[in-house]
């Protein structure tokens, strides 16, 4: 939380939004953070078109390309 608070404070003085803030830190520090697409697959047959490892890599590359990292 301390790092997030410092980053959030600094973001008031620079034009870019903070990548990490107190709200995001709260989300990241949850003990039981679980994501699964199984429930929607069981209910309506939806299957994610992009595997998680591919999606995370694409997201990382987009963030780098657009100057967010």
mmCIF file of N, CA, C and O in Angstrom:
data_model
loop_
_atom_site.group_PDB
_atom_site.id
_atom_site.type_symbol
_atom_site.label_atom_id
_atom_site.label_comp_id
_atom_site.label_asym_id
_atom_site.label_seq_id
_atom_site.Cartn_x
_atom_site.Cartn_y
_atom_site.Cartn_z
ATOM 1 N N UNK A 1 0.807 -1.191 0.000
ATOM 2 C CA UNK A 1 0.000 0.000 0.000
ATOM 3 C C UNK A 1 0.860 1.269 0.000
ATOM 4 O O UNK A 1 0.472 2.272 -0.573
ATOM 5 N N UNK A 2 1.990 1.192 0.649
ATOM 6 C CA UNK A 2 2.871 2.359 0.715
ATOM 7 C C UNK A 2 3.369 2.756 -0.669
ATOM 8 O O UNK A 2 3.322 3.934 -1.046
ATOM 9 N N UNK A 3 3.823 1.777 -1.432
ATOM 10 C CA UNK A 3 4.309 2.053 -2.792
ATOM 11 C C UNK A 3 3.167 2.610 -3.640
ATOM 12 O O UNK A 3 3.337 3.593 -4.371
ATOM 13 N N UNK A 4 1.999 2.016 -3.532
ATOM 14 C CA UNK A 4 0.840 2.482 -4.312
ATOM 15 C C UNK A 4 0.484 3.920 -3.931
ATOM 16 O O UNK A 4 0.168 4.738 -4.804
ATOM 17 N N UNK A 5 0.547 4.247 -2.656
ATOM 18 C CA UNK A 5 0.233 5.606 -2.208
ATOM 19 C C UNK A 5 1.241 6.612 -2.751
ATOM 20 O O UNK A 5 0.867 7.700 -3.193
ATOM 21 N N UNK A 6 2.516 6.234 -2.749
ATOM 22 C CA UNK A 6 3.556 7.128 -3.277
ATOM 23 C C UNK A 6 3.358 7.348 -4.776
ATOM 24 O O UNK A 6 3.380 8.481 -5.265
ATOM 25 N N UNK A 7 3.139 6.257 -5.506
ATOM 26 C CA UNK A 7 2.930 6.361 -6.961
ATOM 27 C C UNK A 7 1.688 7.204 -7.254
ATOM 28 O O UNK A 7 1.694 8.059 -8.145
ATOM 29 N N UNK A 8 0.625 6.967 -6.508
ATOM 30 C CA UNK A 8 -0.601 7.741 -6.712
ATOM 31 C C UNK A 8 -0.359 9.217 -6.404
ATOM 32 O O UNK A 8 -0.834 10.091 -7.142
ATOM 33 N N UNK A 9 0.397 9.516 -5.365
ATOM 34 C CA UNK A 9 0.718 10.906 -5.035
ATOM 35 C C UNK A 9 1.528 11.585 -6.122
ATOM 36 O O UNK A 9 1.258 12.726 -6.504
ATOM 37 N N UNK A 10 2.517 10.875 -6.649
ATOM 38 C CA UNK A 10 3.352 11.425 -7.723
ATOM 39 C C UNK A 10 2.530 11.669 -8.983
ATOM 40 O O UNK A 10 2.767 12.631 -9.710
ATOM 41 N N UNK A 11 1.534 10.819 -9.209
ATOM 42 C CA UNK A 11 0.745 10.940 -10.449
ATOM 43 C C UNK A 11 -0.029 12.257 -10.523
ATOM 44 O O UNK A 11 -0.436 12.670 -11.599
ATOM 45 N N UNK A 12 -0.220 12.931 -9.387
ATOM 46 C CA UNK A 12 -0.893 14.229 -9.417
ATOM 47 C C UNK A 12 -0.044 15.292 -10.091
ATOM 48 O O UNK A 12 -0.550 16.303 -10.559
ATOM 49 N N UNK A 13 1.277 15.049 -10.166
ATOM 50 C CA UNK A 13 2.198 16.054 -10.701
ATOM 51 C C UNK A 13 2.714 15.738 -12.102
ATOM 52 O O UNK A 13 3.474 16.516 -12.656
ATOM 53 N N UNK A 14 2.333 14.591 -12.651
ATOM 54 C CA UNK A 14 2.770 14.225 -13.997
ATOM 55 C C UNK A 14 1.539 13.971 -14.866
ATOM 56 O O UNK A 14 0.469 13.655 -14.355
ATOM 57 N N UNK A 15 1.690 14.109 -16.186
ATOM 58 C CA UNK A 15 0.520 13.985 -17.066
ATOM 59 C C UNK A 15 0.005 12.558 -17.254
ATOM 60 O O UNK A 15 -1.135 12.366 -17.642
ATOM 61 N N UNK A 16 0.820 11.549 -16.955
ATOM 62 C CA UNK A 16 0.381 10.165 -17.146
ATOM 63 C C UNK A 16 -0.360 9.662 -15.910
ATOM 64 O O UNK A 16 0.010 9.979 -14.785
ATOM 65 N N UNK A 17 -1.408 8.835 -16.115
ATOM 66 C CA UNK A 17 -2.095 8.254 -14.961
ATOM 67 C C UNK A 17 -1.218 7.213 -14.276
ATOM 68 O O UNK A 17 -0.358 6.597 -14.909
ATOM 69 N N UNK A 18 -1.429 6.997 -13.005
ATOM 70 C CA UNK A 18 -0.658 6.013 -12.244
ATOM 71 C C UNK A 18 -1.038 4.599 -12.686
ATOM 72 O O UNK A 18 -2.214 4.270 -12.796
ATOM 73 N N UNK A 19 -0.038 3.783 -12.948
ATOM 74 C CA UNK A 19 -0.287 2.384 -13.296
ATOM 75 C C UNK A 19 -0.684 1.622 -12.036
ATOM 76 O O UNK A 19 -1.484 0.706 -12.075
ATOM 77 N N UNK A 20 -0.140 2.023 -10.901
ATOM 78 C CA UNK A 20 -0.471 1.411 -9.617
ATOM 79 C C UNK A 20 -1.008 2.491 -8.696
ATOM 80 O O UNK A 20 -0.399 3.541 -8.532
ATOM 81 N N UNK A 21 -2.178 2.252 -8.122
ATOM 82 C CA UNK A 21 -2.726 3.166 -7.124
ATOM 83 C C UNK A 21 -3.273 2.334 -5.964
ATOM 84 O O UNK A 21 -3.196 1.101 -5.981
ATOM 85 N N UNK A 22 -3.810 2.983 -4.963
ATOM 86 C CA UNK A 22 -4.266 2.269 -3.768
ATOM 87 C C UNK A 22 -5.382 1.281 -4.103
ATOM 88 O O UNK A 22 -5.401 0.155 -3.600
ATOM 89 N N UNK A 23 -6.289 1.669 -4.972
ATOM 90 C CA UNK A 23 -7.392 0.764 -5.351
ATOM 91 C C UNK A 23 -6.870 -0.490 -6.055
ATOM 92 O O UNK A 23 -7.310 -1.603 -5.766
ATOM 93 N N UNK A 24 -5.911 -0.322 -6.969
ATOM 94 C CA UNK A 24 -5.337 -1.476 -7.660
ATOM 95 C C UNK A 24 -4.533 -2.352 -6.705
ATOM 96 O O UNK A 24 -4.549 -3.577 -6.812
ATOM 97 N N UNK A 25 -3.825 -1.728 -5.759
ATOM 98 C CA UNK A 25 -3.075 -2.494 -4.766
ATOM 99 C C UNK A 25 -4.026 -3.344 -3.932
ATOM 100 O O UNK A 25 -3.739 -4.506 -3.640
ATOM 101 N N UNK A 26 -5.155 -2.784 -3.563
ATOM 102 C CA UNK A 26 -6.157 -3.525 -2.789
ATOM 103 C C UNK A 26 -6.615 -4.763 -3.571
ATOM 104 O O UNK A 26 -6.747 -5.850 -3.012
ATOM 105 N N UNK A 27 -6.841 -4.600 -4.866
ATOM 106 C CA UNK A 27 -7.237 -5.740 -5.706
ATOM 107 C C UNK A 27 -6.140 -6.798 -5.765
ATOM 108 O O UNK A 27 -6.401 -7.991 -5.651
ATOM 109 N N UNK A 28 -4.894 -6.357 -5.962
ATOM 110 C CA UNK A 28 -3.777 -7.286 -6.109
ATOM 111 C C UNK A 28 -3.451 -8.047 -4.830
ATOM 112 O O UNK A 28 -2.929 -9.160 -4.880
ATOM 113 N N UNK A 29 -3.757 -7.461 -3.685
ATOM 114 C CA UNK A 29 -3.381 -8.072 -2.418
ATOM 115 C C UNK A 29 -4.468 -8.955 -1.795
ATOM 116 O O UNK A 29 -4.310 -9.432 -0.677
ATOM 117 N N UNK A 30 -5.539 -9.202 -2.526
ATOM 118 C CA UNK A 30 -6.588 -10.096 -2.021
ATOM 119 C C UNK A 30 -6.040 -11.507 -1.875
ATOM 120 O O UNK A 30 -5.299 -11.989 -2.726
ATOM 121 N N UNK A 31 -6.423 -12.199 -0.811
ATOM 122 C CA UNK A 31 -5.895 -13.535 -0.544
ATOM 123 C C UNK A 31 -6.442 -14.593 -1.505
ATOM 124 O O UNK A 31 -5.746 -15.527 -1.857
ATOM 125 N N UNK A 32 -7.676 -14.473 -1.895
ATOM 126 C CA UNK A 32 -8.312 -15.525 -2.701
ATOM 127 C C UNK A 32 -8.813 -14.961 -4.026
ATOM 128 O O UNK A 32 -9.996 -14.929 -4.292
ATOM 129 N N UNK A 33 -7.897 -14.504 -4.844
ATOM 130 C CA UNK A 33 -8.232 -13.901 -6.121
ATOM 131 C C UNK A 33 -8.207 -14.999 -7.166
ATOM 132 O O UNK A 33 -7.151 -15.512 -7.530
ATOM 133 N N UNK A 34 -9.386 -15.415 -7.639
ATOM 134 C CA UNK A 34 -9.497 -16.539 -8.554
ATOM 135 C C UNK A 34 -10.330 -16.127 -9.762
ATOM 136 O O UNK A 34 -11.366 -15.496 -9.628
ATOM 137 N N UNK A 35 -9.865 -16.516 -10.934
ATOM 138 C CA UNK A 35 -10.611 -16.261 -12.163
ATOM 139 C C UNK A 35 -10.771 -17.578 -12.911
ATOM 140 O O UNK A 35 -9.819 -18.345 -13.028
ATOM 141 N N UNK A 36 -11.958 -17.801 -13.389
ATOM 142 C CA UNK A 36 -12.213 -19.008 -14.156
ATOM 143 C C UNK A 36 -13.332 -18.730 -15.142
ATOM 144 O O UNK A 36 -14.313 -18.066 -14.816
ATOM 145 N N UNK A 37 -13.189 -19.263 -16.324
ATOM 146 C CA UNK A 37 -14.253 -19.124 -17.323
ATOM 147 C C UNK A 37 -15.156 -20.352 -17.342
ATOM 148 O O UNK A 37 -16.061 -20.450 -18.165
ATOM 149 N N UNK A 38 -14.943 -21.275 -16.411
ATOM 150 C CA UNK A 38 -15.695 -22.526 -16.402
ATOM 151 C C UNK A 38 -17.197 -22.309 -16.220
ATOM 152 O O UNK A 38 -18.000 -22.963 -16.876
ATOM 153 N N UNK A 39 -17.604 -21.382 -15.361
ATOM 154 C CA UNK A 39 -19.023 -21.173 -15.084
ATOM 155 C C UNK A 39 -19.776 -20.720 -16.339
ATOM 156 O O UNK A 39 -20.843 -21.246 -16.654
ATOM 157 N N UNK A 40 -19.217 -19.778 -17.085
ATOM 158 C CA UNK A 40 -19.900 -19.305 -18.298
ATOM 159 C C UNK A 40 -19.885 -20.392 -19.381
ATOM 160 O O UNK A 40 -20.825 -20.525 -20.155
ATOM 161 N N UNK A 41 -18.834 -21.198 -19.393
ATOM 162 C CA UNK A 41 -18.780 -22.315 -20.335
ATOM 163 C C UNK A 41 -19.888 -23.317 -20.024
ATOM 164 O O UNK A 41 -20.591 -23.782 -20.923
ATOM 165 N N UNK A 42 -20.064 -23.624 -18.740
ATOM 166 C CA UNK A 42 -21.103 -24.569 -18.334
ATOM 167 C C UNK A 42 -22.503 -24.045 -18.608
ATOM 168 O O UNK A 42 -23.391 -24.788 -19.018
ATOM 169 N N UNK A 43 -22.724 -22.745 -18.403
ATOM 170 C CA UNK A 43 -24.068 -22.172 -18.543
ATOM 171 C C UNK A 43 -24.478 -21.897 -19.981
ATOM 172 O O UNK A 43 -25.614 -22.188 -20.367
ATOM 173 N N UNK A 44 -23.572 -21.305 -20.768
ATOM 174 C CA UNK A 44 -23.977 -20.922 -22.132
ATOM 175 C C UNK A 44 -23.050 -21.439 -23.219
ATOM 176 O O UNK A 44 -23.225 -21.125 -24.389
ATOM 177 N N UNK A 45 -22.024 -22.203 -22.829
ATOM 178 C CA UNK A 45 -21.131 -22.778 -23.817
ATOM 179 C C UNK A 45 -20.050 -21.843 -24.336
ATOM 180 O O UNK A 45 -19.354 -22.167 -25.298
ATOM 181 N N UNK A 46 -19.881 -20.681 -23.697
ATOM 182 C CA UNK A 46 -18.865 -19.723 -24.148
ATOM 183 C C UNK A 46 -17.469 -20.247 -23.842
ATOM 184 O O UNK A 46 -17.187 -20.696 -22.738
ATOM 185 N N UNK A 47 -16.595 -20.183 -24.820
ATOM 186 C CA UNK A 47 -15.193 -20.560 -24.642
ATOM 187 C C UNK A 47 -14.336 -19.350 -25.013
ATOM 188 O O UNK A 47 -14.544 -18.739 -26.065
ATOM 189 N N UNK A 48 -13.396 -19.007 -24.149
ATOM 190 C CA UNK A 48 -12.552 -17.850 -24.424
ATOM 191 C C UNK A 48 -11.733 -18.095 -25.683
ATOM 192 O O UNK A 48 -11.141 -19.159 -25.846
ATOM 193 N N UNK A 49 -11.704 -17.118 -26.592
ATOM 194 C CA UNK A 49 -10.989 -17.309 -27.854
ATOM 195 C C UNK A 49 -9.471 -17.220 -27.715
ATOM 196 O O UNK A 49 -8.749 -17.679 -28.580
ATOM 197 N N UNK A 50 -8.998 -16.620 -26.625
ATOM 198 C CA UNK A 50 -7.564 -16.419 -26.440
ATOM 199 C C UNK A 50 -7.121 -17.078 -25.136
ATOM 200 O O UNK A 50 -7.638 -16.745 -24.075
ATOM 201 N N UNK A 51 -6.168 -17.999 -25.199
ATOM 202 C CA UNK A 51 -5.651 -18.596 -23.961
ATOM 203 C C UNK A 51 -5.002 -17.533 -23.073
ATOM 204 O O UNK A 51 -4.466 -16.532 -23.566
ATOM 205 N N UNK A 52 -5.038 -17.729 -21.763
ATOM 206 C CA UNK A 52 -4.543 -16.724 -20.818
ATOM 207 C C UNK A 52 -3.090 -16.346 -21.064
ATOM 208 O O UNK A 52 -2.731 -15.172 -21.012
ATOM 209 N N UNK A 53 -2.231 -17.317 -21.362
ATOM 210 C CA UNK A 53 -0.817 -16.986 -21.570
ATOM 211 C C UNK A 53 -0.626 -16.113 -22.812
ATOM 212 O O UNK A 53 0.196 -15.205 -22.827
ATOM 213 N N UNK A 54 -1.405 -16.346 -23.852
ATOM 214 C CA UNK A 54 -1.331 -15.518 -25.067
ATOM 215 C C UNK A 54 -1.900 -14.130 -24.787
ATOM 216 O O UNK A 54 -1.314 -13.111 -25.164
ATOM 217 N N UNK A 55 -3.037 -14.074 -24.103
ATOM 218 C CA UNK A 55 -3.655 -12.789 -23.784
ATOM 219 C C UNK A 55 -2.785 -11.917 -22.910
ATOM 220 O O UNK A 55 -2.677 -10.705 -23.134
ATOM 221 N N UNK A 56 -2.140 -12.513 -21.912
ATOM 222 C CA UNK A 56 -1.251 -11.739 -21.044
ATOM 223 C C UNK A 56 -0.045 -11.209 -21.815
ATOM 224 O O UNK A 56 0.373 -10.065 -21.621
ATOM 225 N N UNK A 57 0.490 -12.023 -22.715
ATOM 226 C CA UNK A 57 1.625 -11.570 -23.524
ATOM 227 C C UNK A 57 1.212 -10.422 -24.438
ATOM 228 O O UNK A 57 1.925 -9.420 -24.562
ATOM 229 N N UNK A 58 0.046 -10.545 -25.069
ATOM 230 C CA UNK A 58 -0.447 -9.478 -25.949
ATOM 231 C C UNK A 58 -0.688 -8.192 -25.153
ATOM 232 O O UNK A 58 -0.369 -7.092 -25.615
ATOM 233 N N UNK A 59 -1.242 -8.329 -23.959
ATOM 234 C CA UNK A 59 -1.506 -7.166 -23.115
ATOM 235 C C UNK A 59 -0.200 -6.484 -22.725
ATOM 236 O O UNK A 59 -0.071 -5.257 -22.811
ATOM 237 N N UNK A 60 0.779 -7.271 -22.317
ATOM 238 C CA UNK A 60 2.091 -6.728 -21.944
ATOM 239 C C UNK A 60 2.705 -5.973 -23.129
ATOM 240 O O UNK A 60 3.193 -4.846 -22.975
ATOM 241 N N UNK A 61 2.659 -6.581 -24.298
ATOM 242 C CA UNK A 61 3.236 -5.940 -25.491
ATOM 243 C C UNK A 61 2.508 -4.649 -25.820
ATOM 244 O O UNK A 61 3.126 -3.657 -26.210
ATOM 245 N N UNK A 62 1.178 -4.609 -25.658
ATOM 246 C CA UNK A 62 0.408 -3.393 -25.926
ATOM 247 C C UNK A 62 0.811 -2.300 -24.937
ATOM 248 O O UNK A 62 1.009 -1.144 -25.318
ATOM 249 N N UNK A 63 0.926 -2.662 -23.659
ATOM 250 C CA UNK A 63 1.325 -1.683 -22.647
ATOM 251 C C UNK A 63 2.702 -1.104 -22.965
ATOM 252 O O UNK A 63 2.922 0.096 -22.836
ATOM 253 N N UNK A 64 3.653 -1.955 -23.368
ATOM 254 C CA UNK A 64 4.995 -1.485 -23.728
ATOM 255 C C UNK A 64 4.930 -0.557 -24.940
ATOM 256 O O UNK A 64 5.519 0.521 -24.943
ATOM 257 N N UNK A 65 4.205 -0.978 -25.979
ATOM 258 C CA UNK A 65 4.109 -0.201 -27.209
ATOM 259 C C UNK A 65 3.496 1.183 -26.973
ATOM 260 O O UNK A 65 3.890 2.165 -27.590
ATOM 261 N N UNK A 66 2.542 1.254 -26.057
ATOM 262 C CA UNK A 66 1.824 2.504 -25.808
ATOM 263 C C UNK A 66 2.391 3.311 -24.648
ATOM 264 O O UNK A 66 1.778 4.276 -24.200
ATOM 265 N N UNK A 67 3.572 2.908 -24.158
ATOM 266 C CA UNK A 67 4.266 3.679 -23.150
ATOM 267 C C UNK A 67 3.700 3.601 -21.739
ATOM 268 O O UNK A 67 3.939 4.483 -20.919
ATOM 269 N N UNK A 68 2.940 2.559 -21.440
ATOM 270 C CA UNK A 68 2.387 2.413 -20.092
ATOM 271 C C UNK A 68 3.362 1.673 -19.187
ATOM 272 O O UNK A 68 3.200 1.652 -17.982
ATOM 273 N N UNK A 69 4.358 0.996 -19.769
ATOM 274 C CA UNK A 69 5.385 0.321 -18.974
ATOM 275 C C UNK A 69 6.758 0.810 -19.419
ATOM 276 O O UNK A 69 6.981 1.160 -20.526
#
